[in-house]
């Protein structure tokens, strides 16, 4: 079975700093990749997704992620974070068996 | 369309009891998945139902079970509750690959 690793458990940044959250997965076949965000007290919501095509995908609120197949990675980036980006971020992978797996999550704290 | 709804939102149970949680998917979505969310563990996959059949199952003991009805609504049941079952239980529905999550049921076992 596939697994998803998010190596950063808690990241603390100041506003305007750049963000990169790591995500690696173990499945060798065709995958669909997702980043979800959970703001304090809110539902999990989709930030961005990759199915095929351009490996650099752009999502909502200025986030982007790059799929690097050779590294089995799908890192999330944002050039300049805001206090409102404080949330928990989850990477997820769905394989061709429709088996969806999530990483442990990375808690992001942005200091004003 | 209305989003995924889960009831109840909060629940307090005692060790040894059983509990049933309910999830109503987005209209038209036939797949419903259940996850357990705990601090530091992220989202642990419990099971997925599609057209009333369990399609996938995670690595949880048999105390955790579920079912899906013909209208795609799903329930999950946990029997003989343990303290470690305290968590946020999330339900998600989908029609293709993208999952839409409900607000969760916060279960506390004392």
XYZ file of N, CA, C and O in Angstrom:
888
model
N 0.846 -1.201 0.000
C 0.000 0.000 0.000
C 0.878 1.247 0.000
O 1.975 1.260 0.535
N 0.363 2.258 -0.612
C 1.137 3.489 -0.683
C 1.178 4.178 0.669
O 0.361 3.945 1.541
N 2.152 5.076 0.832
C 2.206 5.909 2.031
C 2.582 7.313 1.609
O 3.150 7.532 0.539
N 2.245 8.259 2.460
C 2.517 9.669 2.188
C 3.265 10.238 3.380
O 2.836 10.057 4.525
N 4.372 10.911 3.113
C 5.201 11.476 4.182
C 5.243 12.988 4.087
O 5.540 13.543 3.028
N 4.947 13.618 5.202
C 5.132 15.058 5.323
C 6.136 15.240 6.447
O 5.844 14.939 7.602
N 7.317 15.708 6.084
C 8.407 15.688 7.049
C 8.366 16.823 8.056
O 8.935 16.715 9.132
N 7.711 17.907 7.681
C 7.625 19.042 8.611
C 6.333 18.910 9.414
O 5.255 18.929 8.837
N 6.461 18.793 10.732
C 5.249 18.674 11.536
C 4.703 20.046 11.908
O 3.489 20.242 11.952
N 5.605 20.969 12.191
C 5.179 22.312 12.574
C 6.175 23.301 11.999
O 7.375 23.182 12.237
N 5.655 24.245 11.235
C 6.488 25.278 10.630
C 6.013 26.622 11.141
O 4.812 26.905 11.154
N 6.966 27.434 11.562
C 6.637 28.783 12.064
C 7.353 29.796 11.178
O 8.577 29.719 11.017
N 6.588 30.697 10.605
C 7.160 31.715 9.719
C 6.635 33.080 10.094
O 5.551 33.201 10.686
N 7.372 34.096 9.689
C 6.869 35.472 9.811
C 6.165 35.841 8.522
O 6.436 35.259 7.461
N 5.241 36.785 8.625
C 4.543 37.240 7.419
C 5.551 37.680 6.370
O 6.591 38.252 6.686
N 5.208 37.394 5.124
C 6.009 37.737 3.942
C 7.135 36.745 3.676
O 7.784 36.823 2.628
N 7.364 35.819 4.586
C 8.380 34.789 4.329
C 7.871 33.830 3.266
O 6.663 33.697 3.043
N 8.795 33.134 2.629
C 8.404 32.145 1.627
C 8.186 30.794 2.317
O 8.801 30.483 3.341
N 7.303 30.017 1.715
C 6.906 28.742 2.309
C 7.178 27.608 1.338
O 6.904 27.721 0.135
N 7.707 26.517 1.873
C 7.741 25.274 1.108
C 7.501 24.129 2.076
O 8.244 23.964 3.050
N 6.460 23.366 1.822
C 6.134 22.201 2.643
C 6.386 20.947 1.816
O 5.892 20.828 0.697
N 7.113 20.020 2.403
C 7.486 18.824 1.666
C 6.429 17.734 1.726
O 5.728 17.569 2.727
N 6.304 16.991 0.637
C 5.412 15.840 0.567
C 6.056 14.796 -0.332
O 6.379 15.090 -1.486
N 6.220 13.601 0.167
C 6.722 12.483 -0.620
C 5.770 11.308 -0.485
O 5.170 11.108 0.562
N 5.660 10.532 -1.555
C 4.774 9.374 -1.517
C 5.544 8.155 -2.005
O 6.588 8.270 -2.653
N 4.995 6.981 -1.717
C 5.755 5.767 -1.992
C 5.260 5.004 -3.215
O 5.933 4.100 -3.686
N 4.100 5.337 -3.752
C 3.516 4.538 -4.828
C 4.217 4.790 -6.149
O 4.473 5.923 -6.522
N 4.544 3.724 -6.897
C 5.299 3.866 -8.134
C 4.473 4.018 -9.388
O 5.007 4.306 -10.442
N 3.167 3.826 -9.296
C 2.328 3.896 -10.488
C 1.771 5.289 -10.708
O 2.256 6.279 -10.168
N 0.732 5.344 -11.508
C 0.079 6.626 -11.796
C -0.676 7.105 -10.566
O -1.398 6.337 -9.927
N -0.482 8.360 -10.235
C -1.128 8.908 -9.042
C -1.792 10.241 -9.351
O -1.427 10.927 -10.310
N -2.758 10.564 -8.526
C -3.334 11.910 -8.491
C -2.911 12.503 -7.152
O -2.928 11.811 -6.129
N -2.548 13.765 -7.170
C -1.961 14.382 -5.969
C -2.771 15.594 -5.536
O -3.277 16.350 -6.379
N -2.869 15.780 -4.234
C -3.701 16.839 -3.688
C -3.005 17.500 -2.493
O -2.230 16.861 -1.778
N -3.334 18.744 -2.297
C -3.062 19.417 -1.034
C -4.392 19.951 -0.508
O -5.140 20.622 -1.233
N -4.652 19.628 0.750
C -5.836 20.124 1.436
C -5.385 21.039 2.579
O -4.301 20.858 3.141
N -6.246 21.970 2.942
C -5.953 22.880 4.043
C -7.108 22.853 5.043
O -8.273 22.717 4.647
N -6.763 22.924 6.304
C -7.774 22.958 7.357
C -7.491 24.180 8.229
O -6.563 24.182 9.051
N -8.278 25.243 8.025
C -8.148 26.429 8.852
C -8.768 26.140 10.219
O -9.650 25.289 10.326
N -8.309 26.818 11.249
C -8.818 26.541 12.599
C -10.343 26.557 12.655
O -10.980 27.519 12.241
N -10.912 25.448 13.110
C -12.354 25.361 13.273
C -13.142 25.166 11.995
O -14.375 25.233 12.005
N -12.452 24.926 10.888
C -13.164 24.790 9.613
C -12.965 23.409 8.993
O -12.137 22.625 9.435
N -13.758 23.153 7.925
C -13.653 21.888 7.200
C -12.321 21.813 6.466
O -11.725 22.824 6.121
N -11.919 20.620 6.172
C -10.840 20.414 5.222
C -11.316 20.879 3.855
O -12.421 20.540 3.424
N -10.494 21.640 3.162
C -10.881 22.081 1.818
C -9.704 21.912 0.864
O -8.542 21.984 1.274
N -10.036 21.730 -0.396
C -9.009 21.484 -1.397
C -8.267 22.772 -1.728
O -8.872 23.806 -1.991
N -6.941 22.682 -1.721
C -6.089 23.822 -2.055
C -5.683 23.744 -3.526
O -5.755 24.726 -4.255
N -5.256 22.580 -3.956
C -4.897 22.356 -5.352
C -4.775 20.857 -5.611
O -4.736 20.060 -4.688
N -4.719 20.520 -6.912
C -4.656 19.109 -7.285
C -3.850 18.966 -8.569
O -3.774 19.892 -9.384
N -3.268 17.781 -8.732
C -2.553 17.428 -9.958
C -3.073 16.079 -10.433
O -3.031 15.086 -9.696
N -3.500 16.054 -11.703
C -3.905 14.794 -12.306
C -2.942 14.416 -13.439
O -2.511 13.272 -13.548
N -2.640 15.392 -14.295
C -1.728 15.148 -15.407
C -1.362 16.509 -16.007
O -1.897 17.542 -15.612
N -0.438 16.490 -16.988
C -0.088 17.727 -17.686
C 1.026 18.477 -16.984
O 1.946 17.877 -16.420
N 0.935 19.798 -17.005
C 1.958 20.663 -16.433
C 2.196 20.282 -14.980
O 1.266 20.324 -14.170
N 3.428 19.909 -14.627
C 3.684 19.467 -13.256
C 3.636 20.592 -12.229
O 3.640 20.334 -11.027
N 3.617 21.833 -12.696
C 3.487 22.963 -11.769
C 2.021 23.389 -11.768
O 1.502 23.859 -12.772
N 1.378 23.181 -10.644
C -0.049 23.498 -10.563
C -0.276 24.661 -9.614
O 0.411 24.790 -8.602
N -1.229 25.479 -9.970
C -1.547 26.627 -9.130
C -2.901 26.410 -8.472
O -3.834 25.895 -9.087
N -2.977 26.797 -7.219
C -4.224 26.627 -6.489
C -4.773 27.956 -6.018
O -4.387 29.017 -6.526
N -5.624 27.865 -5.029
C -6.236 29.080 -4.499
C -5.264 29.815 -3.588
O -4.279 29.234 -3.117
N -5.525 31.087 -3.358
C -4.803 31.925 -2.386
C -3.294 31.993 -2.633
O -2.518 32.145 -1.691
N -2.886 31.883 -3.898
C -1.479 32.068 -4.239
C -0.589 30.850 -4.013
O 0.628 30.943 -4.158
N -1.177 29.721 -3.656
C -0.395 28.508 -3.464
C -0.116 27.822 -4.799
O -0.906 27.891 -5.729
N 1.003 27.122 -4.859
C 1.336 26.303 -6.006
C 2.070 25.063 -5.514
O 2.569 25.027 -4.382
N 2.107 24.043 -6.363
C 2.829 22.826 -6.005
C 3.460 22.264 -7.256
O 2.922 22.414 -8.361
N 4.605 21.612 -7.087
C 5.306 21.033 -8.221
C 5.421 19.528 -8.044
O 5.921 19.042 -7.026
N 4.970 18.803 -9.059
C 5.072 17.348 -9.082
C 6.404 16.989 -9.719
O 6.669 17.325 -10.878
N 7.267 16.306 -8.968
C 8.529 15.822 -9.517
C 8.473 14.303 -9.442
O 8.677 13.695 -8.385
N 8.186 13.689 -10.574
C 7.950 12.247 -10.610
C 9.169 11.459 -10.147
O 9.053 10.481 -9.406
N 10.357 11.895 -10.576
C 11.579 11.155 -10.251
C 11.877 11.158 -8.752
O 12.569 10.276 -8.248
N 11.353 12.159 -8.071
C 11.574 12.263 -6.626
C 10.348 11.837 -5.823
O 10.368 11.910 -4.597
N 9.289 11.414 -6.495
C 8.032 11.054 -5.831
C 7.611 12.173 -4.864
O 7.228 11.915 -3.719
N 7.710 13.405 -5.345
C 7.419 14.528 -4.461
C 6.365 15.449 -5.049
O 6.167 15.512 -6.271
N 5.703 16.150 -4.155
C 4.665 17.115 -4.544
C 4.670 18.205 -3.492
O 3.771 18.307 -2.661
N 5.705 19.037 -3.536
C 5.897 20.064 -2.504
C 5.006 21.278 -2.741
O 4.821 21.715 -3.875
N 4.510 21.812 -1.655
C 3.633 22.992 -1.697
C 4.463 24.240 -1.463
O 5.325 24.261 -0.571
N 4.168 25.308 -2.226
C 4.942 26.536 -2.079
C 4.017 27.749 -2.096
O 2.929 27.723 -2.674
N 4.513 28.791 -1.449
C 3.870 30.096 -1.546
C 4.971 31.130 -1.347
O 5.739 31.057 -0.392
N 5.076 32.108 -2.256
C 6.195 33.057 -2.189
C 6.180 33.956 -0.946
O 7.230 34.312 -0.426
N 4.976 34.310 -0.495
C 4.883 35.251 0.608
C 3.649 34.916 1.448
O 2.515 35.115 0.997
N 3.871 34.385 2.643
C 2.726 33.945 3.451
C 2.106 35.118 4.210
O 2.762 36.126 4.490
N 0.837 34.914 4.542
C 0.106 35.901 5.330
C -0.342 35.249 6.632
O -0.426 34.011 6.715
N -0.678 36.088 7.601
C -1.139 35.577 8.886
C -2.337 34.642 8.684
O -2.474 33.620 9.364
N -3.185 34.952 7.696
C -4.390 34.154 7.448
C -4.081 32.769 6.867
O -4.989 31.943 6.724
N -2.818 32.513 6.542
C -2.443 31.169 6.054
C -2.199 30.198 7.203
O -1.931 29.011 6.955
N -2.256 30.688 8.417
C -2.115 29.811 9.575
C -3.189 28.728 9.513
O -4.386 29.015 9.495
N -2.743 27.473 9.451
C -3.663 26.354 9.239
C -2.861 25.059 9.277
O -1.637 25.071 9.442
N -3.571 23.957 9.104
C -2.898 22.675 8.955
C -3.030 22.242 7.495
O -4.114 22.357 6.906
N -1.947 21.749 6.938
C -1.898 21.410 5.522
C -1.642 19.910 5.370
O -0.743 19.357 6.000
N -2.461 19.294 4.537
C -2.367 17.852 4.326
C -2.115 17.544 2.857
O -2.829 18.028 1.977
N -1.119 16.719 2.625
C -0.853 16.193 1.296
C -1.604 14.868 1.162
O -1.696 14.103 2.139
N -2.143 14.584 -0.016
C -2.880 13.334 -0.223
C -2.571 12.775 -1.597
O -2.321 13.524 -2.552
N -2.604 11.456 -1.676
C -2.304 10.764 -2.924
C -3.396 9.741 -3.188
O -3.796 9.002 -2.289
N -3.841 9.706 -4.432
C -4.868 8.763 -4.834
C -4.300 7.952 -5.997
O -3.855 8.529 -6.986
N -4.295 6.618 -5.832
C -3.699 5.802 -6.901
C -4.782 5.262 -7.834
O -5.958 5.590 -7.678
N -4.402 4.416 -8.765
C -5.384 3.960 -9.747
C -6.331 2.912 -9.196
O -7.187 2.412 -9.906
N -6.184 2.568 -7.926
C -7.183 1.742 -7.243
C -8.174 2.611 -6.493
O -8.978 2.102 -5.705
N -8.096 3.910 -6.717
C -8.934 4.872 -6.010
C -8.704 4.851 -4.510
O -9.598 5.181 -3.741
N -7.515 4.448 -4.123
C -7.148 4.374 -2.719
C -6.539 5.705 -2.311
O -5.488 6.084 -2.820
N -7.210 6.463 -1.440
C -6.751 7.795 -1.057
C -6.008 7.723 0.262
O -6.541 7.195 1.241
N -4.793 8.288 0.283
C -4.016 8.283 1.525
C -3.544 9.697 1.828
O -3.138 10.420 0.923
N -3.560 10.052 3.104
C -3.151 11.375 3.533
C -1.861 11.312 4.335
O -1.585 10.313 5.026
N -1.091 12.388 4.290
C 0.047 12.538 5.175
C -0.412 12.938 6.562
O -1.597 13.196 6.783
N 0.532 13.002 7.483
C 0.217 13.313 8.877
C -0.134 14.780 9.087
O -0.632 15.154 10.148
N 0.132 15.593 8.084
C -0.197 17.014 8.193
C 0.973 17.850 8.667
O 1.853 17.371 9.395
N 0.983 19.114 8.243
C 1.970 20.092 8.705
C 1.213 21.290 9.229
O 0.393 21.872 8.523
N 1.515 21.605 10.472
C 0.858 22.782 11.054
C 1.706 24.006 10.746
O 2.899 24.032 11.046
N 1.088 24.984 10.106
C 1.781 26.229 9.771
C 1.276 27.343 10.684
O 0.075 27.573 10.766
N 2.214 27.998 11.334
C 1.892 29.186 12.142
C 2.604 30.365 11.518
O 3.833 30.335 11.353
N 1.833 31.390 11.154
C 2.419 32.604 10.587
C 2.295 33.717 11.616
O 1.187 34.052 12.052
N 3.430 34.261 11.994
C 3.436 35.338 12.991
C 3.258 36.678 12.293
O 3.911 36.941 11.281
N 2.350 37.512 12.836
C 2.105 38.802 12.182
C 3.296 39.740 12.337
O 4.158 39.520 13.181
N -25.335 23.087 -4.524
C -25.575 21.824 -3.826
C -25.169 21.950 -2.373
O -24.210 22.647 -2.046
N -25.892 21.280 -1.510
C -25.509 21.273 -0.106
C -24.240 20.444 0.046
O -23.980 19.516 -0.732
N -23.444 20.774 1.076
C -22.204 20.060 1.300
C -22.423 18.762 2.043
O -23.561 18.351 2.305
N -21.330 18.148 2.416
C -21.388 16.919 3.199
C -21.795 17.267 4.629
O -21.238 18.202 5.215
N -22.761 16.543 5.145
C -23.186 16.804 6.518
C -22.928 15.582 7.382
O -23.034 14.439 6.914
N -22.594 15.860 8.626
C -22.324 14.779 9.572
C -23.069 15.055 10.870
O -23.122 16.195 11.338
N -23.628 13.998 11.422
C -24.309 14.103 12.718
C -23.930 12.927 13.599
O -23.690 11.812 13.090
N -23.868 13.153 14.924
C -23.878 14.468 15.549
C -22.525 15.162 15.371
O -21.591 14.570 14.866
N -22.421 16.392 15.766
C -21.157 17.112 15.665
C -20.246 16.791 16.838
O -19.026 16.773 16.698
N -20.835 16.574 17.981
C -20.056 16.272 19.182
C -20.724 15.126 19.931
O -21.950 15.016 19.958
N -19.892 14.305 20.533
C -20.393 13.124 21.223
C -19.445 12.771 22.355
O -18.225 12.770 22.171
N -19.999 12.472 23.514
C -19.193 11.993 24.627
C -19.730 10.638 25.034
O -20.926 10.488 25.297
N -18.836 9.655 25.046
C -19.224 8.292 25.387
C -18.264 7.752 26.448
O -17.174 8.294 26.665
N -18.686 6.658 27.045
C -17.872 6.000 28.073
C -17.228 4.756 27.489
O -17.804 4.126 26.573
N -16.084 4.410 27.991
C -15.392 3.185 27.559
C -16.338 2.002 27.592
O -17.088 1.813 28.555
N -16.275 1.172 26.572
C -17.112 -0.017 26.516
C -18.425 0.183 25.774
O -19.038 -0.787 25.336
N -18.841 1.440 25.646
C -20.078 1.693 24.912
C -19.839 1.584 23.412
O -18.709 1.402 22.958
N -20.906 1.689 22.650
C -20.769 1.728 21.202
C -21.346 3.047 20.690
O -22.096 3.722 21.395
N -20.975 3.409 19.478
C -21.430 4.677 18.913
C -21.680 4.519 17.422
O -21.012 3.718 16.752
N -22.653 5.251 16.926
C -22.948 5.279 15.485
C -22.910 6.712 15.003
O -23.553 7.589 15.584
N -22.134 6.949 13.963
C -22.012 8.277 13.367
C -22.633 8.244 11.978
O -22.553 7.231 11.288
N -23.188 9.369 11.577
C -23.892 9.413 10.308
C -23.290 10.455 9.367
O -22.787 11.489 9.804
N -23.362 10.160 8.083
C -22.823 11.060 7.061
C -23.769 11.094 5.863
O -24.155 10.039 5.335
N -24.127 12.298 5.437
C -24.918 12.464 4.215
C -24.041 13.120 3.170
O -23.568 14.246 3.372
N -23.790 12.442 2.064
C -22.878 12.987 1.050
C -23.543 14.066 0.215
O -24.755 14.286 0.308
N -22.732 14.714 -0.600
C -23.258 15.669 -1.563
C -24.161 14.907 -2.535
O -23.843 13.779 -2.936
N -25.256 15.529 -2.896
C -26.218 14.884 -3.789
C -25.539 14.443 -5.076
O -24.832 15.226 -5.729
N -25.743 13.164 -5.437
C -25.142 12.639 -6.654
C -23.822 11.910 -6.436
O -23.367 11.173 -7.308
N -23.212 12.127 -5.280
C -21.967 11.424 -4.988
C -22.283 10.034 -4.448
O -23.060 9.889 -3.494
N -21.664 9.030 -5.043
C -21.948 7.658 -4.606
C -20.868 7.083 -3.707
O -21.049 6.040 -3.090
N -19.713 7.750 -3.658
C -18.617 7.262 -2.825
C -18.557 8.048 -1.518
O -18.608 9.279 -1.518
N -18.447 7.321 -0.431
C -18.291 7.938 0.894
C -17.120 7.265 1.591
O -17.049 6.033 1.669
N -16.211 8.083 2.081
C -15.049 7.568 2.818
C -15.068 8.117 4.238
O -15.558 9.221 4.478
N -14.509 7.358 5.136
C -14.415 7.756 6.542
C -12.952 7.796 6.955
O -12.148 6.923 6.578
N -12.623 8.819 7.767
C -11.267 8.993 8.257
C -11.314 9.305 9.751
O -12.246 9.935 10.241
N -10.254 8.906 10.431
C -10.062 9.281 11.829
C -8.909 10.296 11.869
O -7.839 10.047 11.338
N -9.174 11.445 12.476
C -8.137 12.470 12.579
C -7.756 12.678 14.033
O -8.618 12.998 14.862
N -6.468 12.501 14.318
C -5.944 12.755 15.656
C -4.687 13.602 15.529
O -3.999 13.540 14.508
N -4.378 14.406 16.558
C -3.177 15.240 16.488
C -1.929 14.393 16.273
O -1.723 13.390 16.945
N -1.114 14.762 15.320
C 0.128 14.045 15.071
C -0.002 12.827 14.179
O 0.988 12.350 13.634
N -1.202 12.314 14.009
C -1.421 11.128 13.154
C -2.027 11.497 11.814
O -2.082 10.665 10.909
N -2.495 12.709 11.698
C -3.118 13.108 10.447
C -4.441 12.396 10.241
O -5.141 12.090 11.194
N -4.756 12.125 8.997
C -6.004 11.445 8.662
C -5.706 9.984 8.383
O -4.963 9.651 7.474
N -6.285 9.138 9.183
C -6.130 7.697 8.993
C -7.393 7.180 8.293
O -8.497 7.382 8.780
N -7.196 6.510 7.190
C -8.303 6.009 6.391
C -8.974 4.828 7.076
O -8.312 3.861 7.473
N -10.272 4.906 7.206
C -11.036 3.817 7.825
C -11.604 2.889 6.753
O -11.304 1.715 6.716
N -12.489 3.417 5.942
C -13.068 2.638 4.843
C -13.761 3.546 3.852
O -14.027 4.711 4.132
N -14.021 2.972 2.684
C -14.748 3.667 1.632
C -15.897 2.794 1.165
O -15.735 1.577 0.996
N -17.030 3.419 0.964
C -18.197 2.724 0.431
C -18.591 3.342 -0.897
O -18.488 4.562 -1.098
N -19.014 2.466 -1.792
C -19.477 2.913 -3.112
C -20.670 2.045 -3.486
O -20.558 0.817 -3.511
N -21.772 2.666 -3.773
C -22.992 1.941 -4.134
C -23.286 0.805 -3.160
O -23.484 -0.357 -3.568
N -23.251 1.123 -1.892
C -23.619 0.219 -0.788
C -22.614 -0.892 -0.522
O -22.869 -1.776 0.304
N -21.463 -0.866 -1.215
C -20.450 -1.913 -1.039
C -19.168 -1.299 -0.489
O -18.755 -0.220 -0.935
N -18.545 -1.997 0.444
C -17.256 -1.511 0.933
C -16.200 -1.767 -0.127
O -15.942 -2.921 -0.507
N -15.562 -0.701 -0.577
C -14.615 -0.815 -1.679
C -13.175 -0.897 -1.181
O -12.336 -1.553 -1.793
N -12.882 -0.171 -0.109
C -11.537 -0.188 0.452
C -11.642 -0.167 1.958
O -12.624 0.355 2.515
N -10.615 -0.689 2.611
C -10.631 -0.712 4.074
C -9.234 -0.394 4.578
O -8.246 -0.893 4.042
N -9.163 0.426 5.597
C -7.889 0.755 6.201
C -7.512 -0.253 7.266
O -8.155 -1.290 7.436
N -6.475 0.068 8.007
C -5.924 -0.859 8.980
C -6.467 -0.576 10.377
O -5.737 -0.152 11.264
N -7.733 -0.785 10.558
C -8.381 -0.586 11.851
C -8.989 -1.908 12.317
O -9.337 -2.756 11.502
N -9.117 -2.065 13.644
C -9.693 -3.326 14.145
C -11.155 -3.476 13.763
O -11.817 -2.523 13.360
N -11.642 -4.700 13.919
C -13.004 -5.019 13.525
C -14.073 -4.285 14.313
O -15.250 -4.301 13.937
N -13.674 -3.616 15.412
C -14.647 -2.817 16.175
C -15.193 -1.656 15.344
O -16.250 -1.110 15.648
N -14.462 -1.303 14.319
C -14.879 -0.213 13.435
C -15.576 -0.827 12.221
O -14.993 -1.656 11.513
N -16.786 -0.444 12.004
C -17.522 -0.965 10.853
C -18.354 0.144 10.239
O -18.539 1.210 10.838
N -18.853 -0.122 9.062
C -19.666 0.895 8.409
C -20.669 0.260 7.481
O -20.686 -0.959 7.280
N -21.500 1.094 6.939
C -22.426 0.647 5.906
C -22.880 1.855 5.113
O -22.741 3.005 5.553
N -23.459 1.554 3.960
C -23.996 2.627 3.115
C -25.380 2.223 2.647
O -25.614 1.048 2.313
N -26.246 3.173 2.616
C -27.630 2.913 2.232
C -27.845 3.244 0.762
O -26.972 3.841 0.108
N -29.004 2.888 0.261
C -29.280 3.074 -1.173
C -29.294 4.551 -1.570
O -29.088 4.882 -2.737
N -29.511 5.444 -0.616
C -29.483 6.881 -0.949
C -28.081 7.474 -0.758
O -27.923 8.684 -0.737
N -27.090 6.605 -0.589
C -25.668 6.936 -0.430
C -25.305 7.445 0.957
O -24.119 7.609 1.244
N -26.269 7.676 1.808
C -25.945 8.034 3.193
C -25.175 6.892 3.832
O -25.397 5.717 3.493
N -24.250 7.247 4.720
C -23.413 6.212 5.316
C -23.390 6.369 6.830
O -23.575 7.472 7.364
N -23.195 5.263 7.482
C -23.002 5.264 8.930
C -21.731 4.495 9.256
O -21.372 3.551 8.544
N -21.067 4.917 10.317
C -19.984 4.104 10.835
C -20.281 3.814 12.307
O -20.885 4.633 12.997
N -19.883 2.655 12.717
C -20.148 2.198 14.073
C -18.827 1.794 14.724
O -17.977 1.174 14.089
N -18.691 2.175 15.969
C -17.540 1.718 16.747
C -18.089 1.034 17.986
O -18.849 1.637 18.756
N -17.731 -0.219 18.156
C -18.213 -0.959 19.322
C -17.110 -1.010 20.375
O -15.927 -0.804 20.074
N -17.505 -1.286 21.594
C -16.568 -1.439 22.706
C -15.517 -0.324 22.688
O -14.313 -0.546 22.504
N -15.989 0.882 22.848
C -15.123 2.056 22.742
C -13.950 2.002 23.711
O -14.075 1.550 24.859
N -12.811 2.500 23.224
C -11.602 2.621 24.030
C -11.227 4.102 24.099
O -11.629 4.897 23.243
N -10.416 4.446 25.115
C -10.012 5.844 25.269
C -9.323 6.351 24.014
O -9.506 7.504 23.610
N -8.546 5.480 23.372
C -7.803 5.858 22.178
C -8.667 6.128 20.959
O -8.155 6.573 19.932
N -9.957 5.854 21.079
C -10.867 6.128 19.950
C -11.296 7.590 19.922
O -11.966 8.026 18.985
N -10.917 8.347 20.940
C -11.234 9.775 20.953
C -10.551 10.447 19.772
O -9.324 10.349 19.618
N -11.324 11.092 18.945
C -10.782 11.674 17.706
C -11.870 12.463 17.007
O -13.034 12.445 17.409
N -11.466 13.115 15.927
C -12.410 13.740 15.004
C -12.619 12.745 13.862
O -11.651 12.319 13.230
N -13.847 12.367 13.634
C -14.159 11.425 12.557
C -14.730 12.202 11.380
O -15.755 12.862 11.498
N -14.030 12.104 10.270
C -14.400 12.855 9.073
C -14.983 11.945 8.025
O -14.532 10.814 7.837
N -15.958 12.474 7.360
C -16.573 11.785 6.240
C -16.297 12.623 4.991
O -16.280 13.860 5.057
N -16.055 11.960 3.882
C -15.834 12.670 2.630
C -16.597 11.972 1.518
O -16.673 10.745 1.491
N -17.149 12.752 0.622
C -17.822 12.144 -0.524
C -17.155 12.616 -1.818
O -16.482 13.649 -1.837
N -17.318 11.842 -2.861
C -16.750 12.228 -4.151
C -17.511 11.539 -5.267
O -18.145 10.509 -5.064
N -17.385 12.121 -6.472
C -17.915 11.446 -7.657
C -16.773 11.042 -8.591
O -16.893 10.120 -9.345
N -15.654 11.716 -8.501
C -14.460 11.335 -9.275
C -13.316 11.197 -8.265
O -13.439 10.485 -7.290
N -12.222 11.908 -8.495
C -11.087 11.766 -7.591
C -11.100 12.757 -6.427
O -10.525 12.494 -5.388
N -11.749 13.894 -6.624
C -11.672 14.943 -5.611
C -12.648 14.685 -4.483
O -13.830 14.454 -4.727
N -12.152 14.727 -3.245
C -13.009 14.477 -2.092
C -13.485 15.778 -1.459
O -12.748 16.759 -1.412
N -14.705 15.758 -0.976
C -15.298 16.890 -0.288
C -15.612 16.436 1.136
O -16.309 15.433 1.324
N -15.093 17.194 2.079
C -15.188 16.770 3.469
C -16.332 17.437 4.225
O -16.681 18.588 3.966
N -16.854 16.702 5.184
C -17.824 17.248 6.112
C -17.109 17.881 7.294
O -15.877 17.839 7.384
N -17.862 18.439 8.235
C -17.256 19.128 9.378
C -16.691 18.179 10.428
O -15.917 18.588 11.282
N -17.099 16.914 10.358
C -16.591 15.949 11.321
C -17.474 15.777 12.541
O -18.311 16.637 12.849
N -17.295 14.649 13.195
C -17.918 14.390 14.498
C -16.788 14.255 15.504
O -15.903 13.416 15.338
N -16.816 15.086 16.523
C -15.794 15.023 17.573
C -16.263 14.032 18.628
O -17.235 14.284 19.328
N -15.587 12.904 18.719
C -15.930 11.865 19.686
C -14.948 11.897 20.846
O -13.731 11.860 20.638
N -15.466 11.991 22.034
C -14.642 11.928 23.232
C -15.065 10.711 24.034
O -16.253 10.544 24.347
N -14.088 9.867 24.350
C -14.368 8.670 25.138
C -13.756 8.844 26.522
O -12.558 9.144 26.644
N -14.579 8.722 27.542
C -14.082 8.936 28.917
C -14.089 7.633 29.726
O -14.720 6.647 29.299
